[in-house]
C-alpha positions as a printed NumPy array, in Angstrom:
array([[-67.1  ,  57.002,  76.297],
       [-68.   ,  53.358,  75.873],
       [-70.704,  51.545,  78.059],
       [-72.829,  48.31 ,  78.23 ],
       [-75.047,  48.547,  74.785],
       [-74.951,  52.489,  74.98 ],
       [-76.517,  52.882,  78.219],
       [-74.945,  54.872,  81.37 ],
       [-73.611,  52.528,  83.556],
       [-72.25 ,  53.454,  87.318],
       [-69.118,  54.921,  85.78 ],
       [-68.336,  54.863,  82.361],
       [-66.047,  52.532,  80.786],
       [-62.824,  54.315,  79.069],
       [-62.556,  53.392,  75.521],
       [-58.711,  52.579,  76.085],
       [-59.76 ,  49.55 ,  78.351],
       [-62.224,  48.125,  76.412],
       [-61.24 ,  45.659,  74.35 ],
       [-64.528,  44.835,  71.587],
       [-66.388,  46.161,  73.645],
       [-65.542,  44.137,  76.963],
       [-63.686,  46.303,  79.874],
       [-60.35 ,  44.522,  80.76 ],
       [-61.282,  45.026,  84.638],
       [-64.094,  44.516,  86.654],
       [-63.418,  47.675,  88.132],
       [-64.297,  49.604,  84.925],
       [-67.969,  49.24 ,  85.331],
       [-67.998,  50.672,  88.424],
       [-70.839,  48.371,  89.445],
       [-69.038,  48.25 ,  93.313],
       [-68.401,  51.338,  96.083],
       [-66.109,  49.004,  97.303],
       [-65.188,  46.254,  95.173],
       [-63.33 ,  43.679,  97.81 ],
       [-66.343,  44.097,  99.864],
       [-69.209,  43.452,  97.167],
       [-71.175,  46.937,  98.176],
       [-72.827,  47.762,  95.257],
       [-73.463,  51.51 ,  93.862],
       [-76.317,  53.075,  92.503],
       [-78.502,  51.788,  90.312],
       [-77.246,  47.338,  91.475],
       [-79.259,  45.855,  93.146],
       [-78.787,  42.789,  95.417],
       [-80.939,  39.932,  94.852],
       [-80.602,  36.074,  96.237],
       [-82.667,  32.994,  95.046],
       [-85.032,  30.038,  96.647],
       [-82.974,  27.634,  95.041],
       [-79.703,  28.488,  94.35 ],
       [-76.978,  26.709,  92.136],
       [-74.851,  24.927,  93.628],
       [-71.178,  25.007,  92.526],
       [-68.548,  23.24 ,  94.805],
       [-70.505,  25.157,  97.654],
       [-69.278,  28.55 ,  96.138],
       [-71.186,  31.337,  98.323],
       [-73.026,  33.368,  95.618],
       [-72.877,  37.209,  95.862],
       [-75.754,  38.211,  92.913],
       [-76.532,  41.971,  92.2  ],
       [-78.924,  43.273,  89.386],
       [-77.749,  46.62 ,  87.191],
       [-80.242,  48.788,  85.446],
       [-79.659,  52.012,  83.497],
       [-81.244,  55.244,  85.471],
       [-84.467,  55.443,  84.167],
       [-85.147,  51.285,  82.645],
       [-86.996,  48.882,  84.589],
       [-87.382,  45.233,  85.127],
       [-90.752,  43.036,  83.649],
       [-92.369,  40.498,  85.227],
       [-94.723,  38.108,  83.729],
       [-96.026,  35.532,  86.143],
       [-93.472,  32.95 ,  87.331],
       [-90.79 ,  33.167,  84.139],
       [-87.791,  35.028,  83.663],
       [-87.592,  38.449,  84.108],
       [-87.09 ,  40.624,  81.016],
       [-84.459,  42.785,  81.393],
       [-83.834,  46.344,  79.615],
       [-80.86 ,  46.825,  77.081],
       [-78.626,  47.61 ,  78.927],
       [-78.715,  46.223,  81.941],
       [-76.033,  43.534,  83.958],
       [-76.235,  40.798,  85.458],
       [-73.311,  39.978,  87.914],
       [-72.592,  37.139,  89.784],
       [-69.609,  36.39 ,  92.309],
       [-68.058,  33.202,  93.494],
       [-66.297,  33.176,  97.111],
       [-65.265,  30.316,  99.457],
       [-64.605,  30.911, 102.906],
       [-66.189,  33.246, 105.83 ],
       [-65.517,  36.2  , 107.475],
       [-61.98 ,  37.673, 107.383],
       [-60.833,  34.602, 105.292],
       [-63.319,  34.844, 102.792],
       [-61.816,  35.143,  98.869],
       [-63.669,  36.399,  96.08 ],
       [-62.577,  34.027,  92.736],
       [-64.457,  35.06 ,  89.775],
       [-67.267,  37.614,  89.042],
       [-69.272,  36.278,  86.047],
       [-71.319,  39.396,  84.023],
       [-73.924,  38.695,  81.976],
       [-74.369,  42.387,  79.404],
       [-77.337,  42.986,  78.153],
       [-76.89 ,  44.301,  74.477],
       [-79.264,  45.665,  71.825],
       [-77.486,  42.362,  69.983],
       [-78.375,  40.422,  72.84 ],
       [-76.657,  38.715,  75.602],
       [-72.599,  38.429,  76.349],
       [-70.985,  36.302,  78.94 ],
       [-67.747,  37.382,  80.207],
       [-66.035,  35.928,  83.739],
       [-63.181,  37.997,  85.708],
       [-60.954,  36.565,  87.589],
       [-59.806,  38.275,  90.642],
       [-56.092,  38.785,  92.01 ],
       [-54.604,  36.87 ,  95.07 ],
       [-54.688,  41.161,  96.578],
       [-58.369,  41.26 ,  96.028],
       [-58.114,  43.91 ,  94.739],
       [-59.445,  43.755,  91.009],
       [-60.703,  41.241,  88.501],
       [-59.341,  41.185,  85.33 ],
       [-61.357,  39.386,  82.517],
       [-60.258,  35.737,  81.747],
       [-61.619,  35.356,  78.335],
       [-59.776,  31.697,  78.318],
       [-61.293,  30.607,  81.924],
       [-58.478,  29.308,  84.694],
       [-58.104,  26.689,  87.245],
       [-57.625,  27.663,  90.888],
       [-56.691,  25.172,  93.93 ],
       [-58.818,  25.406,  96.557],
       [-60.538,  23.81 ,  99.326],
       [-64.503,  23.502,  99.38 ],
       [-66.575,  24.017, 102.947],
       [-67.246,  20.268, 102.914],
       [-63.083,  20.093, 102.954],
       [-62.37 ,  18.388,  99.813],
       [-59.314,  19.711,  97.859],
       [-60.188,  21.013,  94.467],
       [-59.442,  22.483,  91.415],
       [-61.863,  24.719,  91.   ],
       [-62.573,  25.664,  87.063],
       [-63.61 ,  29.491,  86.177],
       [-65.289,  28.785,  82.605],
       [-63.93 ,  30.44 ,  79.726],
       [-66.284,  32.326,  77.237],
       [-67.109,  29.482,  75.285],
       [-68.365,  27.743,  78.169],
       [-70.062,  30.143,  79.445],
       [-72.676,  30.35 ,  76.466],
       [-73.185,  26.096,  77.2  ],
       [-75.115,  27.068,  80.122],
       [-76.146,  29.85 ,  79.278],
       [-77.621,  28.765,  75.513],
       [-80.997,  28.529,  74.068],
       [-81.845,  28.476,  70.343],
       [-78.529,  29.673,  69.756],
       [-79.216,  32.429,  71.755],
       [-77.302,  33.65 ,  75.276],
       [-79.757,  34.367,  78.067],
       [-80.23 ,  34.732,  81.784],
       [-81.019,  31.372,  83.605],
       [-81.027,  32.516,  86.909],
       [-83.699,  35.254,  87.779],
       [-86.721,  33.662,  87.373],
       [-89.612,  35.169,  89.266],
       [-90.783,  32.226,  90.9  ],
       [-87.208,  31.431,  92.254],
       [-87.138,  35.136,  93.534],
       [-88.905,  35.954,  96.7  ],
       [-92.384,  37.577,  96.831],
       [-90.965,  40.27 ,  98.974],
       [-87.926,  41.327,  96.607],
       [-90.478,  41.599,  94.011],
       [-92.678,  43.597,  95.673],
       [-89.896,  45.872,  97.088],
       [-88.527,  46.325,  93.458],
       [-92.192,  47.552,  92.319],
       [-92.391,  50.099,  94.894],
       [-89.164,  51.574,  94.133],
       [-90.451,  51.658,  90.086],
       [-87.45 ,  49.51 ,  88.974],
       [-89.934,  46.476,  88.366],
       [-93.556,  46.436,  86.434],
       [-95.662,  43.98 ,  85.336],
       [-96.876,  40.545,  86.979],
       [-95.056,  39.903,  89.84 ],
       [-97.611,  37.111,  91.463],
       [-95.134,  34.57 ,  90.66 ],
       [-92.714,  34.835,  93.279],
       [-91.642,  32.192,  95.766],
       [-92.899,  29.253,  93.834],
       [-89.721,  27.728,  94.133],
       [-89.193,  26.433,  98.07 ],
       [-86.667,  28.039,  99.745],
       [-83.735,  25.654, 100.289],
       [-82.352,  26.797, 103.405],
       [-85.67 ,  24.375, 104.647],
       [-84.972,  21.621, 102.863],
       [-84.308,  19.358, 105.966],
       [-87.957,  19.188, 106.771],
       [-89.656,  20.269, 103.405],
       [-91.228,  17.326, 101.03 ],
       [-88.84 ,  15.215,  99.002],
       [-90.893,  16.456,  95.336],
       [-90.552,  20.481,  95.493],
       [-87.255,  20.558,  96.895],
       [-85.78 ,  17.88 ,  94.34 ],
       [-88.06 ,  19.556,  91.325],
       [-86.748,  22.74 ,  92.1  ],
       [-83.423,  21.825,  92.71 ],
       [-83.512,  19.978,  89.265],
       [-84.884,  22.952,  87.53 ],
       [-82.112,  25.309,  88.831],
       [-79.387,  23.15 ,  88.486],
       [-79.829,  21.088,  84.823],
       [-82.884,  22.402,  83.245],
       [-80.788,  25.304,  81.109],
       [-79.804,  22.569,  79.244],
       [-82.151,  19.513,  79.809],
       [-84.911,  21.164,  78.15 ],
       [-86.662,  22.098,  74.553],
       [-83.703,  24.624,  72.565],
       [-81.337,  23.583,  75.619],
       [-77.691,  22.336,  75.211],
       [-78.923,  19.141,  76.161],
       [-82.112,  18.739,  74.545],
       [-81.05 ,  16.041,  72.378],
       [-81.772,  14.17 ,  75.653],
       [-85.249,  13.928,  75.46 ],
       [-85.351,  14.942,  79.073],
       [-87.112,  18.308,  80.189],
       [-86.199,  19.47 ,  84.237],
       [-87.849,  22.589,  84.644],
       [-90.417,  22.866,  86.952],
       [-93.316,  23.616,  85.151],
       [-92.68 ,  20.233,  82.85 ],
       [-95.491,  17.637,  84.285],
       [-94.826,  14.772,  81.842],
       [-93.666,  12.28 ,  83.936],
       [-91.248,  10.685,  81.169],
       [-90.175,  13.855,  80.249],
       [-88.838,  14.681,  83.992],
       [-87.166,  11.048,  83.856],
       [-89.686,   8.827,  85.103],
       [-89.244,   5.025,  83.65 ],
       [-87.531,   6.904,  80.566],
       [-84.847,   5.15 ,  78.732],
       [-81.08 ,   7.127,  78.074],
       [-80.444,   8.527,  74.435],
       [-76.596,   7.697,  73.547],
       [-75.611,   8.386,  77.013],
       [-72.594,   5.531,  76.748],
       [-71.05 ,   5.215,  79.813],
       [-72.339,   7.85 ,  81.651],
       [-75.661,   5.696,  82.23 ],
       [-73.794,   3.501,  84.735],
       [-74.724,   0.067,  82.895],
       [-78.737,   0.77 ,  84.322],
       [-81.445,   1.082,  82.195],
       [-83.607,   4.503,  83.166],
       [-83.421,   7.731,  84.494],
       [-85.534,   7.861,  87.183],
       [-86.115,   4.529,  88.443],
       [-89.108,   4.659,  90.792],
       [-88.135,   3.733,  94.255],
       [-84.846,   2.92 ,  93.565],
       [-82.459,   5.168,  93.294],
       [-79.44 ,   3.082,  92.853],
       [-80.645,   2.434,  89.911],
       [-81.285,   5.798,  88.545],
       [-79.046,   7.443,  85.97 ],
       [-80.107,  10.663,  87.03 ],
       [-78.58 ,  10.216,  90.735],
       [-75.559,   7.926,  89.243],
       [-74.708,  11.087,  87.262],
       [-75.228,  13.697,  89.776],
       [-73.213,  12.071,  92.449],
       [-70.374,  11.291,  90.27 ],
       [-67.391,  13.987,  89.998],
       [-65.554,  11.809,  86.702],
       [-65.665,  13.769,  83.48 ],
       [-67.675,  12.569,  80.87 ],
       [-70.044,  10.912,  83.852],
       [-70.571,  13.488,  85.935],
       [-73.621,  16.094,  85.509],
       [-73.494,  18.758,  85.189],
       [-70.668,  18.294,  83.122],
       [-69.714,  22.211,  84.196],
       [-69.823,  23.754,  87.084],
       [-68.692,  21.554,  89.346],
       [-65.71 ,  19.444,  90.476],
       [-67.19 ,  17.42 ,  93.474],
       [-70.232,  15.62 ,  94.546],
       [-73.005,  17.85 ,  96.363],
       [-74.182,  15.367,  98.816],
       [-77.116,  17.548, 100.22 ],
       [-78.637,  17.73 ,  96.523],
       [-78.027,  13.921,  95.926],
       [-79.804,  13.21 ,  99.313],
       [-83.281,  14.883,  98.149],
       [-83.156,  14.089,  95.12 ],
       [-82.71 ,  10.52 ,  96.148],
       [-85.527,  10.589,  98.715],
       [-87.878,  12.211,  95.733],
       [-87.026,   8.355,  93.866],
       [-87.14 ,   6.757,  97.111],
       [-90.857,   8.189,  97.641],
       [-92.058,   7.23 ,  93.969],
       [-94.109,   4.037,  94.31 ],
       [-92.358,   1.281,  92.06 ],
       [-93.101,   1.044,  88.51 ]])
């Protein structure tokens, strides 16, 4: 019987429907009771973030697998190490209620050769995902209304988000986007040790309407470009460095000058122009949907307007240089 890197999983995976080592359907795992509804089976757990990333407005359904007897560890406010292994799934829906869809379920297995990225693409039935080692385009139409066609990344693509030092990792479960009370709950239940102080560093964006204009837009920054906009990132050729714990103010964009960025800079001359941010490449770029302009340059095929509008009141509340 095959499984992820040797371990039990839900169900086991049958060796005919594994193809190097990847199942052919999401349904193989056996990570769901009930698939079409997301209800996860023993041993997945649920888990939502602070700061989530955004993508076309996709609703996120996120669920954590461990092998019986692994655990979680937690050091301070960084990612959490995870056990070979375990999973990490992800699914993308648009809509609500009755008319929800599910599109794609992304897993992340953990390996004792690391980290692989496959996405599965469910059927119009909603019934199963089948794995889409190429990617695929769907039409459909974001909750802001805007007519799309929405990309599910192939495998390639998967590991540009997902890279560091050559390496695939998680970028998403990072204690201090996590809340306090997950981590706690995950301790008591002995499927988490270590330091879990670090949770709910990241603001919660569901409270971004009132919150300050700096946490909201560092945060949202961190989740959103700092996989790659950072040292052994896609995009550290860059020189800039978005995660939240980076205090340099040129490094974060501050009065710093593009590397090679062509046409994608808009004709201005910094990244974060203090108090202006018309003038900011870094807002030019994230409000743009044209490829080879746009960032992030995956993920997305439309503007999110509610992450332009903090970010651009973080630049707006800089005093000028």
């Amino acid at each position: 019987m095959a499984s992820i890197a040797g371990a039990r999983t839900p169900a086991s995976v049958n060796d005919a429907a594994v193809i190097d080592g990847m199942a052919r359907h999401l349904s193989e795992y056996r990570f769901f009771v009930l698939p079409q509804t997301q209800v996860p089976a023993r041993g997945v757990h649920p888990y939502t973030l602070n700061t989530p990333l955004w993508s076309d407005g996709a609703d996120k359904l996120r669920f954590i697998y461990l092998p019986e007897g692994t655990q979680l560890a937690a050091d301070g406010q960084g990612l959490l190490q995870f056990p070979v292994g375990a999973a990490i799934i992800k699914t993308f829906a648009f809509g609500e209620g009755a008319d929800r869809r599910l599109i794609e379920t992304r897993v992340l297995l953990h390996r004792a050769d690391g980290w692989t990225a496959l996405p599965y693409r469910w059927n119009a039935e909603q019934t199963e995902a089948t794995l889409a080692l190429a990617g695929g385009r769907i039409d459909l139409v974001t909750p802001a209304g805007e007519a799309i066609s929405y990309a599910i990344p192939n495998k390639n693509q998967c590991k540009s988000c997902h890279g560091k030092d050559g390496e695939v990792i998680p970028i998403g479960p990072k204690a201090r986007n996590l809340s306090a009370e997950w981590l706690d709950d995950m301790g008591r239940k002995g499927w988490l040790a270590g330091d879990t102080s670090g949770g709910d560093r990241l603001p919660d964006w569901r409270t971004h309407a009132s919150g300050p204009a700096t946490p909201l837009a560092r945060a949202y920054l961190d989740v959103n470009c700092a996989h790659c906009h950072q040292p052994g990132g896609g995009a550290s050729n860059s020189g800039l460095d978005l995660r939240w714990e980076q205090s340099d103010a040129q490094a974060i964009g501050i009065m710093k000058r593009p590397v090679a960025a062509g046409r994608g800079a808009g004709g201005y001359d910094f990244s974060v122009l203090p108090g202006q941010p018309d003038k900011s490449i870094l807002l030019y770029r994230m409000n743009s949907a044209e490829p080879g302009v746009a960032m992030p340059e995956l993920g997305k095929a439309s503007v999110d307007r509610e992450g332009g509008a903090v970010v651009r009141r973080w630049i707006l509340e800089m005093t000028p240089k």
